[in-house]
mmCIF file of C-alpha atoms in Angstrom:
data_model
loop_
_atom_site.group_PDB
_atom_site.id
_atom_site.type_symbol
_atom_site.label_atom_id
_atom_site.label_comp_id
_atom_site.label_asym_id
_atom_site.label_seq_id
_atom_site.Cartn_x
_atom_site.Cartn_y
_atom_site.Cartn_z
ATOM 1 C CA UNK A 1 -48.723 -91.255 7.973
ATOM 2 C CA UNK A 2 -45.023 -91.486 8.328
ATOM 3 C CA UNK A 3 -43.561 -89.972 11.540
ATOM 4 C CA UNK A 4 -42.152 -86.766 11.637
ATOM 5 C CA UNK A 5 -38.232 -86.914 11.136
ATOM 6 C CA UNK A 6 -36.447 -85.589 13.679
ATOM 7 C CA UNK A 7 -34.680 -82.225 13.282
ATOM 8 C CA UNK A 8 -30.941 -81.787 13.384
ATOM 9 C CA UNK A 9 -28.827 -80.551 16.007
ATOM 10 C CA UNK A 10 -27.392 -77.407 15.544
ATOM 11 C CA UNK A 11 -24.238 -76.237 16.018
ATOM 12 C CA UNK A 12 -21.749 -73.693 16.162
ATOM 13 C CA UNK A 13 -17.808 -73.844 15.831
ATOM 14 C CA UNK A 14 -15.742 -70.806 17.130
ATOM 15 C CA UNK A 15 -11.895 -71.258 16.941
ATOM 16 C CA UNK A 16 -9.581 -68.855 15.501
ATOM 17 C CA UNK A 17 -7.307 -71.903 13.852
ATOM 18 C CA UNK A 18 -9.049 -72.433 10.519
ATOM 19 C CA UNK A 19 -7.330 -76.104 10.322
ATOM 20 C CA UNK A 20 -9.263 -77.036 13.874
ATOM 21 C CA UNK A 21 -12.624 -75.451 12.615
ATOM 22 C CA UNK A 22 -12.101 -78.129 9.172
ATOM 23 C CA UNK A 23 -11.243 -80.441 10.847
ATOM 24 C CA UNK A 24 -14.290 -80.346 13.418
ATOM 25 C CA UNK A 25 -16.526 -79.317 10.510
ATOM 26 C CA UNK A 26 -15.255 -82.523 8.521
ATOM 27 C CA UNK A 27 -15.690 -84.520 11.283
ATOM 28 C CA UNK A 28 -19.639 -83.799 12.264
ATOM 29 C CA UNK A 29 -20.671 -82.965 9.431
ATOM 30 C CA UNK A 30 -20.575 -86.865 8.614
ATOM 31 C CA UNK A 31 -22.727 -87.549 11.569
ATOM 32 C CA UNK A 32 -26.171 -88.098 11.502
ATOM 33 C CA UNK A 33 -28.606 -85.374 13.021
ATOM 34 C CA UNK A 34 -25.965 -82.561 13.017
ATOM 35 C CA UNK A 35 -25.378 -79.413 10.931
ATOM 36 C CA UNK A 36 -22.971 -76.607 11.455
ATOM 37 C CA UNK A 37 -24.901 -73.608 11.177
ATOM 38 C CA UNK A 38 -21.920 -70.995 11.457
ATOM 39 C CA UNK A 39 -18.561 -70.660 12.203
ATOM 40 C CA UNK A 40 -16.766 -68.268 14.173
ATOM 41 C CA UNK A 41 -12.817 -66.848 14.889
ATOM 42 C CA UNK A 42 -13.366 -64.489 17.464
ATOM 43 C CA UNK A 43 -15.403 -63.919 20.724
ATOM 44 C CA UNK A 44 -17.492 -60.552 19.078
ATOM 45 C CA UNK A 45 -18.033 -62.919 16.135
ATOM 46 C CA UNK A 46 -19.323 -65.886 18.374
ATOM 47 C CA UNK A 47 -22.097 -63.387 19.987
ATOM 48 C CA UNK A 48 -23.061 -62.073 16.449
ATOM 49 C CA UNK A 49 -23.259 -65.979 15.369
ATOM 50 C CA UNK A 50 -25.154 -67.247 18.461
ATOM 51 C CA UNK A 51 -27.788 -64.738 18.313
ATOM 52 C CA UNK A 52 -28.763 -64.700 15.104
ATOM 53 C CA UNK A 53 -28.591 -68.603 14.702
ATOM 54 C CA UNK A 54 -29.989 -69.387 18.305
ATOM 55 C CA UNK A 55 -27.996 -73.093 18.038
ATOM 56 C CA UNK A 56 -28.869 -75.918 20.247
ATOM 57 C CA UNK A 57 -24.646 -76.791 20.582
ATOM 58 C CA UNK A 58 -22.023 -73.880 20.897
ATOM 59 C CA UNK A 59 -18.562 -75.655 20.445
ATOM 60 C CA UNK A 60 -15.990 -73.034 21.990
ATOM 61 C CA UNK A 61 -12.343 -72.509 22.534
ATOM 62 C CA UNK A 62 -11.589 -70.788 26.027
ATOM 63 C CA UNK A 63 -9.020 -68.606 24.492
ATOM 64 C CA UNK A 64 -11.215 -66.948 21.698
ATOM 65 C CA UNK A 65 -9.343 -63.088 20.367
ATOM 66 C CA UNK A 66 -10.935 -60.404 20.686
ATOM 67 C CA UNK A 67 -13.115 -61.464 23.882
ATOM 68 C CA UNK A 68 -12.204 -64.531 26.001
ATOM 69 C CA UNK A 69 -14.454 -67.562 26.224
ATOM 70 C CA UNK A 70 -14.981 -67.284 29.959
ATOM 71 C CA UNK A 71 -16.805 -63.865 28.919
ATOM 72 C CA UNK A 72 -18.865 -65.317 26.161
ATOM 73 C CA UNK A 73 -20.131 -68.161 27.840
ATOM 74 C CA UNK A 74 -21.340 -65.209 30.263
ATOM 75 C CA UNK A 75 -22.819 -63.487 27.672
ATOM 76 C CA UNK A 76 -24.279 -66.680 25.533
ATOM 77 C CA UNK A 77 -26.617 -67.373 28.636
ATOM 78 C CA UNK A 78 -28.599 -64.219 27.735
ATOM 79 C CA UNK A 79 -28.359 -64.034 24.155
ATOM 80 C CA UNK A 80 -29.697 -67.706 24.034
ATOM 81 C CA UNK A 81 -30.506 -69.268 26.920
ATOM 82 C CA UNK A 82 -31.423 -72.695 25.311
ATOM 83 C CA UNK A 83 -27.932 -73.177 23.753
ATOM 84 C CA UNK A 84 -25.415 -75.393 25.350
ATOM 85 C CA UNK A 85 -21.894 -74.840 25.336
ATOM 86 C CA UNK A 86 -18.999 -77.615 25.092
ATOM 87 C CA UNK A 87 -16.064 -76.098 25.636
ATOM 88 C CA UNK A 88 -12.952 -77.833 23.180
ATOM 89 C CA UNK A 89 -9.652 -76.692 24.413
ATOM 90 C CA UNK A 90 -6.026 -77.606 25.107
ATOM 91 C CA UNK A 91 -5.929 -77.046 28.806
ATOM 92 C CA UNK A 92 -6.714 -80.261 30.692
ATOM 93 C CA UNK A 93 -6.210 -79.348 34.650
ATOM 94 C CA UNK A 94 -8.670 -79.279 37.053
ATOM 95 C CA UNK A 95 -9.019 -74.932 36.954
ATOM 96 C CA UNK A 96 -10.210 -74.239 33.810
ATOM 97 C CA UNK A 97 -12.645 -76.290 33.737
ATOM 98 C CA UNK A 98 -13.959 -75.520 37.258
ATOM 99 C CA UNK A 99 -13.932 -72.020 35.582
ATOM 100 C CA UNK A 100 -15.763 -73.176 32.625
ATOM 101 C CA UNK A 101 -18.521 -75.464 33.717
ATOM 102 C CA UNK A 102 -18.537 -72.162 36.924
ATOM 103 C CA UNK A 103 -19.897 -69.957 33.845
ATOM 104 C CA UNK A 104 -22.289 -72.347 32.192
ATOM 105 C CA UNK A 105 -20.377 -74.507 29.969
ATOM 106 C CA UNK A 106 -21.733 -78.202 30.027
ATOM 107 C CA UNK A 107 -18.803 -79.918 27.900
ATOM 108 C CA UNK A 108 -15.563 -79.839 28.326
ATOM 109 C CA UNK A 109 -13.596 -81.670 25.526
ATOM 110 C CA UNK A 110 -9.806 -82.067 25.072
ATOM 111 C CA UNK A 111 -8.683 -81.135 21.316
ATOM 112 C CA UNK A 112 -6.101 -84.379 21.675
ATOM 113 C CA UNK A 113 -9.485 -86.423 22.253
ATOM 114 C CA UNK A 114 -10.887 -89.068 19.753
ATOM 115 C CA UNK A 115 -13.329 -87.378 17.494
ATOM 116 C CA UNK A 116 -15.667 -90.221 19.231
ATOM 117 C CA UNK A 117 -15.458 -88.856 22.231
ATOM 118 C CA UNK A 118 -16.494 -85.210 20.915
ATOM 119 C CA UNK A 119 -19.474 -86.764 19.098
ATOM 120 C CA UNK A 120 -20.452 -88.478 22.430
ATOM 121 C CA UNK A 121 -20.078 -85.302 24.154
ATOM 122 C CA UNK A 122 -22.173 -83.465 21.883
ATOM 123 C CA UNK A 123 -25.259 -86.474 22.189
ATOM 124 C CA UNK A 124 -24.638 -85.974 26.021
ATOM 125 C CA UNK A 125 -25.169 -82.271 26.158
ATOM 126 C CA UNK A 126 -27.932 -82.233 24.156
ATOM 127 C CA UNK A 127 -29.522 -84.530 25.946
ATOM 128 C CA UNK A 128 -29.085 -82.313 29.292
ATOM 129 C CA UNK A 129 -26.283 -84.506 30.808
ATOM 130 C CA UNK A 130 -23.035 -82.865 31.325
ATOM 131 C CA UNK A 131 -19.785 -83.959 29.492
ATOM 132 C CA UNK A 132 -16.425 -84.575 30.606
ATOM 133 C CA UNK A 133 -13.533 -85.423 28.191
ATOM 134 C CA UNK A 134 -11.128 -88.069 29.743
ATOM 135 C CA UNK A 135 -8.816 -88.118 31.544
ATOM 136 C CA UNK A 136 -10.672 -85.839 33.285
ATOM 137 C CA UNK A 137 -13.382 -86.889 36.130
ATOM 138 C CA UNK A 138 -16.352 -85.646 37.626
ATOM 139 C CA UNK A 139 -14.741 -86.564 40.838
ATOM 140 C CA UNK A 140 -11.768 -84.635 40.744
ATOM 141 C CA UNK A 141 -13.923 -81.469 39.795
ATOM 142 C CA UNK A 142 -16.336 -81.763 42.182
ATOM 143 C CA UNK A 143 -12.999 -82.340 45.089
ATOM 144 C CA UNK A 144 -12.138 -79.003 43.390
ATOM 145 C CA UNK A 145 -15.346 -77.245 43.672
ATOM 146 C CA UNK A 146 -15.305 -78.145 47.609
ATOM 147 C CA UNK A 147 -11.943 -76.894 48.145
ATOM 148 C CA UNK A 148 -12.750 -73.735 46.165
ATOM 149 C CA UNK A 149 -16.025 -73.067 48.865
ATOM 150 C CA UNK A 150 -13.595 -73.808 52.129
ATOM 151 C CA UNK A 151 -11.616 -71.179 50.997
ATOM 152 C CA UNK A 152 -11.515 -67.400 52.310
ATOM 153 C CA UNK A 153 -14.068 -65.226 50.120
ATOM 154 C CA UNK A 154 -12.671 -62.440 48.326
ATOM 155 C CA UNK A 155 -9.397 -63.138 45.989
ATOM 156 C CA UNK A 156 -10.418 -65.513 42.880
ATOM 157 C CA UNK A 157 -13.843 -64.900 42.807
ATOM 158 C CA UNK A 158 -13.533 -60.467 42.345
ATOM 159 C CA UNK A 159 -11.557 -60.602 39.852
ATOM 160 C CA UNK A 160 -13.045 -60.030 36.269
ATOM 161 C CA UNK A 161 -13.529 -62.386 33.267
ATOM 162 C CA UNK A 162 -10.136 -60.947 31.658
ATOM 163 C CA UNK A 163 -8.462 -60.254 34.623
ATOM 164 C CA UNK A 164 -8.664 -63.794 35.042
ATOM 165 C CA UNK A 165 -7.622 -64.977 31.346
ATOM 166 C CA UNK A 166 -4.701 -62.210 31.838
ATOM 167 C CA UNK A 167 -4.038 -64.290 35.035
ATOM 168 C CA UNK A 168 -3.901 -67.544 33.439
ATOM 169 C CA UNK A 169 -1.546 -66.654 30.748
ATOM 170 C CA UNK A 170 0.539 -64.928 32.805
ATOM 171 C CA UNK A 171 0.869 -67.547 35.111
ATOM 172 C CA UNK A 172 2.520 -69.016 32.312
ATOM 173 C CA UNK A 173 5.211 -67.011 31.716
ATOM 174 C CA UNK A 174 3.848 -64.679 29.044
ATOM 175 C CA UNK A 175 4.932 -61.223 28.852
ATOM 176 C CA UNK A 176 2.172 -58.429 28.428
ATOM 177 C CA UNK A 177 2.988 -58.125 24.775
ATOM 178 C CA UNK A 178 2.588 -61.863 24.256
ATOM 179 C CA UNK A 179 -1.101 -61.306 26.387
ATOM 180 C CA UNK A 180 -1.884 -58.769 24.234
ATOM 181 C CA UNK A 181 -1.402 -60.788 20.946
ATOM 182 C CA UNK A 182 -3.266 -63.861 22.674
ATOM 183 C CA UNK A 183 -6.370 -61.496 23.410
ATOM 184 C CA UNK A 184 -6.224 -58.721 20.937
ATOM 185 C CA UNK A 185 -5.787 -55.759 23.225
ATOM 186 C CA UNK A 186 -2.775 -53.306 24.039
ATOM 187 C CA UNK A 187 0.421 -53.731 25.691
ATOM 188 C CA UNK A 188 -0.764 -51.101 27.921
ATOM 189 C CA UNK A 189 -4.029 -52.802 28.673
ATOM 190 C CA UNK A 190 -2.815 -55.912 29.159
ATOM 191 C CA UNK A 191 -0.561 -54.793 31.672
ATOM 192 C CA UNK A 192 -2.743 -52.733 33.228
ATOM 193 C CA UNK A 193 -4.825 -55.822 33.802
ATOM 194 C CA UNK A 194 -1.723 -57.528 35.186
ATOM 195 C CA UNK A 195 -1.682 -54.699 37.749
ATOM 196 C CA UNK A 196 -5.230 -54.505 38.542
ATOM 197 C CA UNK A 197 -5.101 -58.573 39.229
ATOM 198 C CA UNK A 198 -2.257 -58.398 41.038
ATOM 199 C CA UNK A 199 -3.258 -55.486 43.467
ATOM 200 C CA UNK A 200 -6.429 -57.547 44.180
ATOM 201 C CA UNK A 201 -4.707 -60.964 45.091
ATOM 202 C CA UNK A 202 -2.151 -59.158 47.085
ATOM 203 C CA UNK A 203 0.561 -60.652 45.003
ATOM 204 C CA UNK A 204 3.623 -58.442 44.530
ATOM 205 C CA UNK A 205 6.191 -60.363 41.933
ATOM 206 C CA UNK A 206 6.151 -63.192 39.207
ATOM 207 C CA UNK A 207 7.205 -65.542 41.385
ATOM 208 C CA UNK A 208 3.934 -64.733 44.007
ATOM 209 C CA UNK A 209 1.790 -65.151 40.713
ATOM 210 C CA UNK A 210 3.243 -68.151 39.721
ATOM 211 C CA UNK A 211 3.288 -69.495 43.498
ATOM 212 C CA UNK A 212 -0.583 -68.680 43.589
ATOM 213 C CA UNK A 213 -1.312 -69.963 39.782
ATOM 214 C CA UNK A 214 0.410 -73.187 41.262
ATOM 215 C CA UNK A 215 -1.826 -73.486 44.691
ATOM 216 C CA UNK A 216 -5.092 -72.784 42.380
ATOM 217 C CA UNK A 217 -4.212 -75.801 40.153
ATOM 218 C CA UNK A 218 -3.927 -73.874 36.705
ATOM 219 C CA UNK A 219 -1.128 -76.374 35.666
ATOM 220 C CA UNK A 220 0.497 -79.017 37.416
ATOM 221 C CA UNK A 221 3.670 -78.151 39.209
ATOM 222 C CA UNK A 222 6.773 -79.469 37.495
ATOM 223 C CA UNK A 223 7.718 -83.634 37.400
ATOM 224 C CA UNK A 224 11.149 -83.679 39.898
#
């Protein structure tokens, strides 16, 4: 009797840029042993997806509309705890993906990588290793990780999923309409977020939220 063939690994794209998602969809879909069981373009969407297609890979963009990917990956853990996430995003310092592999991601790919390298992360992940797109290292997260747990407790750590993502994007110089936009919510909301975050870190201007996005390593501080 000939042995059993082994089944594919399934997986899930969420992006909201329709030219990543083909080009991803191109790219795996002419590797062996993988389908793409769904696609999503917005957090809500990549919950609905995930639970009803209970995938072995989850291939997600931090900044998803709608609800951010910090958030799903919360939620993905209880919808489908056998599914692995690889986070694909734009953002290579040290922070985001502390924050992302901090709420359960075991990828993280760079979208300027080599479609090789998301292919091998992929095989890595589903094979229970985690994944780390260079130039980033394991070393350099796990010097982060320790400086995160000799700091004082309180500031980072209570702030909320989108307080955080409001954070980040503020941090980078975006206005509350241009947070709204980026996360599908109000003006109003996304400033009150801004507030809310700020009151908790004890910040007080721009400058004390860009001075504190800087010390956190969100992005690298500017070349002299």
């Amino acid at each position: 009797m000939a042995p059993a063939a082994m089944s594919a690994t399934r997986i899930i794209l969420a992006d909201d840029h329709p030219v990543v998602r083909r080009g991803l969809a191109g790219l795996l879909a002419a590797e062996p042993g993988m389908e793409i069981v769904a696609e999503a373009v917005d957090g809500p969407g990549v919950l609905v997806a995930v639970q009803r297609e209970q995938p072995d890979i989850l291939l997600l963009d931090l900044m998803m509309p709608g609800l951010g990917g910090l958030e799903v990956l919360r939620r993905v853990r209880g919808l489908s705890p056998a599914t692995r996430v690889i986070v694909f995003s734009m953002h290579s310092v040290e922070a985001y993906v502390l924050e992302a592999f901090r709420g359960g991601a075991m990828g993280y790919v760079l979208k300027d990588a080599a479609g090789t390298d998301l292919v091998k992360a992929i095989h890595e992940v589903q094979a229970g290793r985690r994944y780390l797109s260079p130039p980033l290292s394991e070393r350099a997260i796990a010097a982060l990780m320790e400086k995160e747990s000799d700091t004082e407790a309180g500031t980072y750590d209570i702030l909320t999923p989108r307080e955080r993502e409001v954070l980040h994007l503020a941090a980078e110089g975006c206005s509350s309409h241009a947070i709204a936009e980026r996360l599908f919510i109000s003006p109003r909301t996304a400033e009150t977020h801004r507030t809310n975050l700020m009151r908790k870190l004890g910040l007080h201007s721009q400058g004390d939220l860009v001075r504190y996005a800087l010390e956190r390593g969100f992005f690298p501080p500017s070349s002299p």
